[in-house]
């Protein structure tokens, strides 16, 4: 029913570059690249967690989770309040339009 139509341009537009003639394989000289040295990794220091630092890390993670949760709950509450207010406005407008049509 619907078939795509691709337009055909019979004449080329813009600059036309001539074809490049390939070189003969005998003229190419093989070149071997020099081996690259392997990168040296920096010495890593092991992270040692003491009970106090582990407790601080857990408390920090808990604080982040509580903060993100509070932001998400506040956003959800804002959406709920907005939806309720829009619903109340819709009911009031409907009543006003009905009263205007009755001629009150």
XYZ file of C-alpha atoms in Angstrom:
104
model
C 0.000 0.000 0.000
C 2.655 2.492 1.028
C 5.950 1.939 -0.704
C 8.939 4.180 -0.127
C 10.013 6.151 -3.160
C 13.718 6.860 -3.445
C 14.406 9.699 -5.885
C 17.114 9.081 -8.457
C 19.397 11.940 -9.469
C 20.500 11.356 -13.087
C 23.229 14.039 -12.961
C 25.836 14.255 -10.217
C 25.992 17.487 -8.275
C 29.038 19.115 -6.744
C 32.668 18.221 -7.397
C 33.481 14.878 -8.937
C 36.870 13.442 -7.953
C 38.716 11.199 -10.408
C 39.341 7.576 -9.538
C 42.691 6.804 -7.904
C 44.767 4.177 -9.663
C 45.905 1.385 -7.309
C 49.642 0.912 -6.764
C 51.415 -2.292 -7.679
C 52.028 -4.636 -4.751
C 55.704 -5.021 -5.747
C 56.357 -1.320 -5.042
C 55.265 -1.598 -1.400
C 58.008 -2.354 1.107
C 56.998 -4.138 4.301
C 57.770 -2.221 7.473
C 57.912 -3.902 10.854
C 56.886 -1.599 13.693
C 59.037 -1.384 16.775
C 57.546 -3.229 19.735
C 55.934 -0.919 22.234
C 56.946 -1.361 25.860
C 54.296 -2.711 28.199
C 52.810 -0.046 30.467
C 53.897 -0.263 34.045
C 51.044 -0.239 36.538
C 51.549 1.969 39.589
C 51.999 0.191 42.860
C 48.642 -0.127 44.609
C 48.257 0.312 48.286
C 45.787 -1.974 49.970
C 42.872 -0.247 51.679
C 42.631 -1.392 55.254
C 39.335 -0.823 57.013
C 39.390 -0.555 60.745
C 36.159 -1.195 62.659
C 35.761 2.552 63.204
C 36.179 3.421 59.523
C 33.839 0.597 58.490
C 31.220 1.951 60.899
C 31.689 5.471 59.525
C 31.374 4.173 55.971
C 28.157 2.318 56.814
C 26.733 5.386 58.576
C 27.589 7.579 55.593
C 25.905 5.147 53.217
C 22.825 5.041 55.418
C 22.695 8.840 55.498
C 22.863 8.974 51.705
C 20.049 6.428 51.412
C 17.901 8.411 53.869
C 18.540 11.690 52.057
C 17.695 10.234 48.636
C 14.587 8.593 50.111
C 13.436 11.892 51.623
C 13.839 13.657 48.278
C 11.899 10.950 46.441
C 9.090 10.942 49.020
C 8.812 14.728 48.825
C 8.595 14.555 45.030
C 5.874 11.912 45.261
C 3.978 14.036 47.783
C 4.227 17.089 45.523
C 2.808 15.111 42.590
C -0.032 13.788 44.751
C -0.941 17.262 46.039
C -0.832 18.684 42.516
C -3.095 15.908 41.217
C -5.605 16.422 44.018
C -5.701 20.184 43.463
C -6.202 19.745 39.713
C -9.076 17.348 40.411
C -10.750 19.856 42.774
C -10.324 22.663 40.231
C -11.860 20.459 37.515
C -14.933 19.779 39.689
C -15.357 23.477 40.528
C -15.016 24.505 36.877
C -17.525 21.865 35.842
C -20.032 23.195 38.378
C -19.456 26.780 37.243
C -19.960 25.879 33.575
C -23.136 23.970 34.408
C -24.486 26.939 36.384
C -23.649 29.325 33.516
C -25.498 27.109 31.021
C -28.601 27.028 33.239
C -28.624 30.818 33.344
C -28.213 31.365 37.053
